[in-house]
Coordinates of C-alpha atoms in Angstrom, one line a residue:
M1 CA 99.2 212.6 -49.2
P2 CA 96.9 215.4 -51.0
K3 CA 94.1 216.9 -49.2
F4 CA 90.9 215.7 -50.5
L5 CA 89.8 219.2 -51.1
T6 CA 92.3 222.1 -52.2
K7 CA 92.0 225.8 -52.2
I8 CA 90.7 225.9 -55.6
D9 CA 88.2 223.3 -54.4
W10 CA 86.6 225.5 -51.9
Y11 CA 86.8 228.8 -53.8
I12 CA 84.7 226.8 -56.6
L13 CA 82.4 225.7 -53.6
R14 CA 82.1 228.8 -52.1
K15 CA 81.3 230.5 -55.7
L16 CA 78.6 227.4 -55.9
I17 CA 77.1 228.1 -52.6
G18 CA 77.2 231.8 -52.7
T19 CA 75.8 231.9 -56.2
F20 CA 72.5 229.7 -55.5
I21 CA 72.0 231.4 -52.0
Y22 CA 71.8 234.8 -53.8
S23 CA 70.0 233.7 -56.9
L24 CA 67.3 231.9 -55.1
A25 CA 66.8 234.6 -52.4
I26 CA 66.0 237.1 -55.5
F27 CA 63.7 234.6 -57.2
L28 CA 62.0 233.8 -53.8
L29 CA 61.3 237.7 -53.0
I30 CA 60.0 238.1 -56.4
S31 CA 57.8 235.0 -56.1
V32 CA 56.5 236.4 -52.5
V33 CA 55.6 239.5 -54.3
I34 CA 53.7 238.1 -57.2
D35 CA 51.8 235.9 -54.6
I36 CA 50.8 238.6 -52.5
T37 CA 49.7 240.4 -55.5
E38 CA 47.4 237.8 -56.6
K39 CA 45.9 237.0 -53.1
V40 CA 45.9 240.3 -51.6
D41 CA 42.0 240.7 -51.9
D42 CA 41.4 237.5 -50.2
F43 CA 43.6 238.3 -47.2
M44 CA 41.8 241.4 -46.8
K45 CA 38.3 239.7 -47.2
N46 CA 39.2 237.4 -44.5
H47 CA 40.6 240.1 -42.2
L48 CA 43.6 238.5 -41.5
S49 CA 46.3 239.9 -39.6
L50 CA 49.9 240.1 -41.0
R51 CA 51.1 237.5 -38.2
E52 CA 48.3 234.8 -39.7
I53 CA 49.4 235.8 -43.3
V54 CA 53.2 235.0 -42.5
V55 CA 53.0 232.2 -39.9
D56 CA 50.0 230.2 -41.6
Y57 CA 50.7 230.6 -44.9
Y58 CA 54.3 231.9 -46.2
F59 CA 55.9 229.5 -43.5
G60 CA 54.4 226.9 -45.9
F61 CA 54.6 228.4 -49.2
I62 CA 58.5 229.4 -49.3
P63 CA 59.4 225.6 -48.6
H64 CA 57.2 224.7 -51.1
I65 CA 58.6 226.9 -54.0
L66 CA 62.1 226.7 -52.9
A67 CA 62.0 222.9 -53.2
L68 CA 60.1 223.0 -56.3
L69 CA 62.8 224.7 -58.2
F70 CA 65.5 223.8 -56.2
P71 CA 67.5 221.5 -59.1
L72 CA 66.9 223.9 -61.6
F73 CA 68.3 227.0 -59.7
I74 CA 71.3 224.6 -58.6
F75 CA 71.8 224.2 -62.5
L76 CA 71.5 227.7 -63.6
S77 CA 73.8 229.0 -60.8
V78 CA 76.4 226.3 -61.7
I79 CA 76.3 227.8 -65.4
F80 CA 76.6 231.3 -64.1
F81 CA 79.5 231.1 -62.0
T82 CA 81.5 228.5 -64.1
S83 CA 80.8 230.7 -67.2
K84 CA 82.2 233.6 -65.5
M85 CA 85.3 231.7 -64.3
A86 CA 86.1 230.6 -67.8
Y87 CA 85.3 234.0 -69.3
R88 CA 88.1 235.1 -67.1
S89 CA 90.3 232.2 -68.2
E90 CA 90.4 230.8 -64.7
I91 CA 89.6 227.1 -66.0
I92 CA 92.1 227.5 -68.4
A93 CA 94.6 228.2 -66.0
I94 CA 93.6 225.4 -63.5
L95 CA 93.9 223.1 -66.5
S96 CA 97.3 224.1 -67.7
A97 CA 98.8 223.8 -64.1
G98 CA 98.4 220.0 -64.5
V99 CA 95.0 219.5 -63.3
S100 CA 92.7 216.9 -65.2
F101 CA 89.1 218.1 -66.2
R102 CA 87.8 214.9 -64.0
R103 CA 89.8 216.4 -61.2
F104 CA 88.6 220.0 -61.9
L105 CA 85.0 218.3 -61.6
R106 CA 85.4 217.1 -57.7
P107 CA 84.1 220.5 -56.1
Y108 CA 81.0 220.0 -58.5
W109 CA 80.5 216.5 -57.1
V110 CA 80.9 217.5 -53.8
G111 CA 78.4 220.4 -53.9
A112 CA 76.0 218.4 -56.2
F113 CA 75.6 215.6 -53.3
L114 CA 75.6 218.4 -50.8
F115 CA 72.8 220.0 -52.2
G116 CA 71.1 216.7 -53.4
G117 CA 71.1 215.3 -49.7
I118 CA 69.7 218.6 -48.1
L119 CA 66.9 218.3 -51.0
W120 CA 66.5 214.7 -50.3
L121 CA 65.8 215.2 -46.6
A122 CA 63.8 218.6 -46.7
N123 CA 61.2 216.2 -49.4
F124 CA 61.0 213.7 -46.7
W125 CA 59.8 215.4 -44.0
V126 CA 60.3 219.6 -43.9
V127 CA 58.2 220.1 -47.4
P128 CA 55.6 217.9 -46.6
N129 CA 55.0 219.5 -43.1
A130 CA 55.3 223.0 -44.9
N131 CA 52.6 221.7 -47.8
R132 CA 50.4 220.8 -44.7
I133 CA 50.3 224.4 -43.4
R134 CA 49.9 225.6 -46.8
T135 CA 47.2 223.9 -48.0
S136 CA 45.3 223.8 -44.8
F137 CA 45.2 227.6 -45.0
E138 CA 44.4 227.9 -48.8
N139 CA 41.2 225.2 -48.0
K140 CA 40.2 227.4 -45.0
Y141 CA 40.7 231.3 -46.6
L142 CA 41.6 230.9 -50.0
H143 CA 39.1 227.9 -51.5
S144 CA 36.3 228.5 -49.2
R145 CA 34.0 229.6 -51.9
D146 CA 34.6 225.9 -53.8
N147 CA 33.3 224.3 -50.4
Q148 CA 30.3 226.1 -50.0
N149 CA 28.3 222.9 -50.8
S150 CA 29.7 220.5 -48.1
Q151 CA 27.4 217.6 -49.2
F152 CA 28.7 215.0 -51.8
D153 CA 28.2 211.6 -53.2
R154 CA 31.1 209.3 -52.7
S155 CA 32.0 205.6 -53.2
T156 CA 35.0 203.9 -51.8
R157 CA 36.4 200.4 -51.7
I158 CA 37.4 199.3 -48.3
D159 CA 38.8 195.9 -48.7
S160 CA 39.4 193.6 -51.7
F161 CA 35.2 192.3 -51.9
T162 CA 33.6 195.1 -50.0
Y163 CA 32.4 198.7 -51.3
V164 CA 30.8 201.4 -49.9
T165 CA 28.8 204.2 -51.4
F166 CA 27.3 207.3 -49.8
G167 CA 24.4 209.0 -51.5
T168 CA 25.5 212.3 -49.9
Y169 CA 27.7 213.0 -47.1
D170 CA 28.1 216.1 -44.9
P171 CA 31.7 216.0 -43.7
N172 CA 31.2 218.7 -41.4
Y173 CA 28.6 216.6 -39.3
Y174 CA 30.0 213.2 -40.2
N175 CA 26.4 212.0 -41.2
G176 CA 24.9 211.0 -44.6
S177 CA 22.0 209.2 -46.4
T178 CA 21.6 206.3 -48.9
F179 CA 24.3 204.3 -47.5
I180 CA 25.3 201.3 -49.4
L181 CA 27.7 198.4 -48.2
Q182 CA 27.9 195.4 -50.9
K183 CA 30.3 192.5 -51.0
I184 CA 31.5 191.6 -54.3
H185 CA 33.1 188.2 -55.5
G186 CA 34.1 188.4 -59.4
Q187 CA 30.8 189.5 -60.9
V188 CA 28.5 188.3 -58.2
I189 CA 26.8 190.5 -55.3
N190 CA 26.9 188.2 -52.5
Y191 CA 25.7 190.6 -49.7
R192 CA 23.9 194.1 -50.1
L193 CA 23.0 196.4 -47.2
R194 CA 21.4 199.7 -47.6
A195 CA 20.5 202.4 -45.2
D196 CA 18.2 205.5 -45.5
R197 CA 20.8 207.5 -42.8
V198 CA 24.2 207.0 -41.7
S199 CA 26.1 208.6 -39.0
Y200 CA 29.5 208.5 -37.2
D201 CA 29.9 207.7 -33.6
S202 CA 33.3 209.1 -32.7
T203 CA 33.3 207.4 -29.1
A204 CA 32.4 203.8 -30.0
K205 CA 34.4 204.1 -33.5
K206 CA 31.3 202.8 -35.3
W207 CA 28.7 203.8 -38.1
R208 CA 25.0 203.9 -36.8
L209 CA 22.8 203.0 -39.5
D210 CA 18.9 203.9 -39.7
Y211 CA 16.1 202.1 -41.6
V212 CA 18.3 199.5 -42.7
T213 CA 17.4 196.7 -45.4
I214 CA 20.0 193.6 -45.7
R215 CA 19.8 191.0 -48.6
T216 CA 22.4 188.1 -48.8
M217 CA 22.7 185.9 -51.9
D218 CA 23.9 182.6 -52.1
G219 CA 23.4 181.2 -55.7
L220 CA 19.7 181.0 -56.3
H221 CA 18.8 181.3 -52.5
E222 CA 18.0 184.9 -51.5
T223 CA 17.2 185.9 -47.6
W224 CA 15.9 189.7 -46.8
R225 CA 15.4 191.2 -43.7
S226 CA 15.0 194.9 -42.3
L227 CA 16.2 196.7 -39.0
Q228 CA 15.3 199.9 -37.6
D229 CA 18.8 200.6 -36.6
T230 CA 22.3 198.9 -36.4
M231 CA 25.7 199.7 -35.6
I232 CA 28.6 198.6 -37.7
Q233 CA 32.4 198.7 -37.7
I234 CA 34.2 199.0 -40.8
P235 CA 37.7 200.2 -41.7
L236 CA 36.5 203.5 -42.6
V237 CA 36.4 206.8 -40.7
P238 CA 35.3 210.3 -41.8
K239 CA 38.6 211.7 -42.5
D240 CA 38.9 208.8 -45.3
L241 CA 36.1 210.4 -47.1
I242 CA 37.7 213.6 -47.7
E243 CA 39.9 214.1 -50.5
E244 CA 41.9 217.2 -50.5
K245 CA 43.6 218.7 -53.7
N246 CA 47.0 217.4 -54.0
M247 CA 47.0 215.7 -50.4
Q248 CA 50.0 213.6 -51.3
E249 CA 52.3 216.7 -51.2
A250 CA 51.5 217.2 -47.6
M251 CA 52.4 213.8 -46.6
T252 CA 55.5 213.0 -45.2
T253 CA 57.4 209.8 -46.8
P254 CA 56.6 207.6 -43.9
D255 CA 52.8 208.7 -44.0
L256 CA 52.7 208.4 -47.7
R257 CA 54.1 205.0 -47.7
R258 CA 51.5 204.0 -45.1
Y259 CA 48.8 205.5 -47.0
I260 CA 49.4 203.8 -50.3
K261 CA 50.0 200.3 -48.5
R262 CA 46.5 200.9 -46.9
E263 CA 45.0 201.8 -50.0
A264 CA 46.4 198.8 -52.0
I265 CA 45.0 196.5 -49.4
R266 CA 41.6 198.1 -49.9
G267 CA 42.1 197.6 -53.8
A268 CA 41.9 201.1 -54.5
E269 CA 42.5 202.8 -57.9
G270 CA 44.6 205.8 -58.8
L271 CA 47.4 204.9 -56.6
N272 CA 50.0 206.1 -59.3
T273 CA 49.6 209.6 -58.4
Y274 CA 50.8 209.0 -54.9
W275 CA 53.5 206.5 -56.3
V276 CA 54.9 209.2 -58.4
E277 CA 55.0 211.7 -55.5
Y278 CA 56.9 208.9 -53.3
Y279 CA 59.4 208.0 -56.0
R280 CA 59.7 211.9 -57.2
R281 CA 61.2 213.0 -54.0
T282 CA 64.3 211.0 -54.6
A283 CA 64.6 211.4 -57.8
A284 CA 64.5 215.3 -57.3
A285 CA 67.5 215.0 -55.1
A286 CA 69.3 212.8 -58.0
A287 CA 68.6 215.5 -60.5
V288 CA 70.6 217.9 -58.5
V289 CA 73.5 215.9 -59.1
V290 CA 72.6 215.2 -62.6
L291 CA 72.1 219.0 -63.7
T292 CA 75.1 220.3 -61.6
L293 CA 77.3 217.9 -63.7
I294 CA 75.9 219.0 -67.0
G295 CA 76.3 222.7 -65.8
G296 CA 79.7 222.4 -64.9
I297 CA 80.5 220.4 -67.9
I298 CA 78.9 222.9 -70.6
A299 CA 79.9 226.1 -68.6
A300 CA 83.6 225.3 -68.5
K301 CA 84.2 225.9 -71.8
K302 CA 85.1 229.4 -73.0
V303 CA 83.0 230.5 -75.9
R304 CA 82.5 233.7 -77.9
G305 CA 78.9 234.3 -76.6
G306 CA 80.2 234.2 -73.0
S307 CA 77.9 233.7 -69.9
G308 CA 74.9 235.0 -72.3
L309 CA 75.4 232.0 -74.4
H310 CA 75.7 229.7 -71.5
L311 CA 72.8 230.9 -69.6
A312 CA 70.5 230.7 -72.8
L313 CA 71.7 226.9 -73.3
G314 CA 70.9 226.3 -69.4
I315 CA 67.4 227.8 -70.1
V316 CA 66.9 225.5 -72.9
I317 CA 68.0 222.3 -71.1
S318 CA 65.9 223.3 -68.1
A319 CA 62.9 223.8 -70.0
S320 CA 63.7 220.3 -71.9
Y321 CA 63.7 218.7 -68.3
I322 CA 60.7 220.2 -66.8
I323 CA 58.9 219.0 -70.3
A324 CA 60.2 215.6 -70.1
L325 CA 59.2 215.2 -66.5
Q326 CA 55.7 216.3 -67.3
F327 CA 55.1 214.1 -70.3
A328 CA 56.5 211.1 -68.2
T329 CA 54.4 212.0 -65.3
V330 CA 51.1 212.3 -67.1
F331 CA 51.7 209.2 -68.9
S332 CA 52.3 207.5 -65.3
V333 CA 48.9 208.9 -63.9
K334 CA 46.8 208.5 -67.1
A335 CA 48.5 205.8 -69.3
D336 CA 49.5 203.4 -66.3
L337 CA 53.3 203.9 -66.9
D338 CA 55.2 202.7 -64.0
P339 CA 55.6 205.4 -61.6
L340 CA 59.3 204.6 -60.9
V341 CA 60.2 204.6 -64.7
A342 CA 58.2 207.9 -65.3
V343 CA 60.0 209.7 -62.7
W344 CA 63.5 208.5 -63.3
I345 CA 63.2 208.7 -67.4
P346 CA 64.4 212.7 -67.3
N347 CA 67.4 211.7 -64.9
V348 CA 68.3 208.9 -67.3
I349 CA 68.2 210.9 -70.2
F350 CA 69.9 213.7 -68.9
G351 CA 72.6 211.6 -67.2
G352 CA 73.1 210.2 -70.4
L353 CA 73.6 213.8 -71.8
A354 CA 75.9 214.5 -69.1
F355 CA 78.2 211.5 -69.7
Y356 CA 78.2 212.5 -73.6
L357 CA 79.1 216.0 -72.4
Y358 CA 81.9 214.6 -70.3
R359 CA 83.2 212.6 -72.9
R360 CA 83.3 215.5 -75.5
A361 CA 84.9 218.0 -73.1
P362 CA 88.4 219.1 -73.7
K363 CA 90.5 217.4 -71.2

């Protein structure tokens, strides 16, 4: 019984892995150099040591940029080494020996699922933790000027009927002013609490309210009372009031799922951004498989333009994939397109392209 992977398969796999690592290393070096050039003034202004820059920032930046362009570099790597094989007539020799084109693609399938699995696992745990390191550093040192005014107004929904509003809130001291809590059923306000000052007691896990007025409405009957101060416990803690930019990227997949579930119970709006990120992590791994097969099929045919023509075609397809993904994501976030459909549209389109190219490829 023949082995699952023969010498030819291992030869192609080594080429795929070697070309991918080499191209990714070059691009990564260029990306780091460009990023350092853009941020060197901020590094010097904050008197950061080399260790702080490397450990507290680039340990998070590098996995982020690798995961971002992982599928596209797999695609370009496949095109590059396969077109070289086609130019040297290696593929013609393999097919002339009686190997079917379907059998020839076996190492591409193996490599695609190998790298797709690596990206899938990384997107679930490794990359979110790296993004947490990166965003913490950026918020502390690079975006500090944007956060000089720490007080802001904020409204949030804490359950299906209860809304909370802070006139101002200072996240550094966990206090604010003009606190309003309302219970709304349909179009009717049944309960309204207002406090001039509010602060969070981290020991009691409760909010302290000062100079409180409470109105309760029951049809035409209304009651009103005032309190000097009181303590209330609601499903809201100070960290829930802080929305960091792209915070969904810094959550592991289990954390992201729990966050979405909690916010959905509260009746929060704008969750499509989080659902897009949740589904994108799996869709990106599937994109590795689809793009690897497209690259292998396109580059296996020997053409007069050689590798240059194949690479040009690869860049066009890569750009088309990115555009399709961006359009679908925007439609999901802004136009309420189902997030699962949005992130899988490019894979479905390019999966159809892969099937078409396979059917048209010379066997």
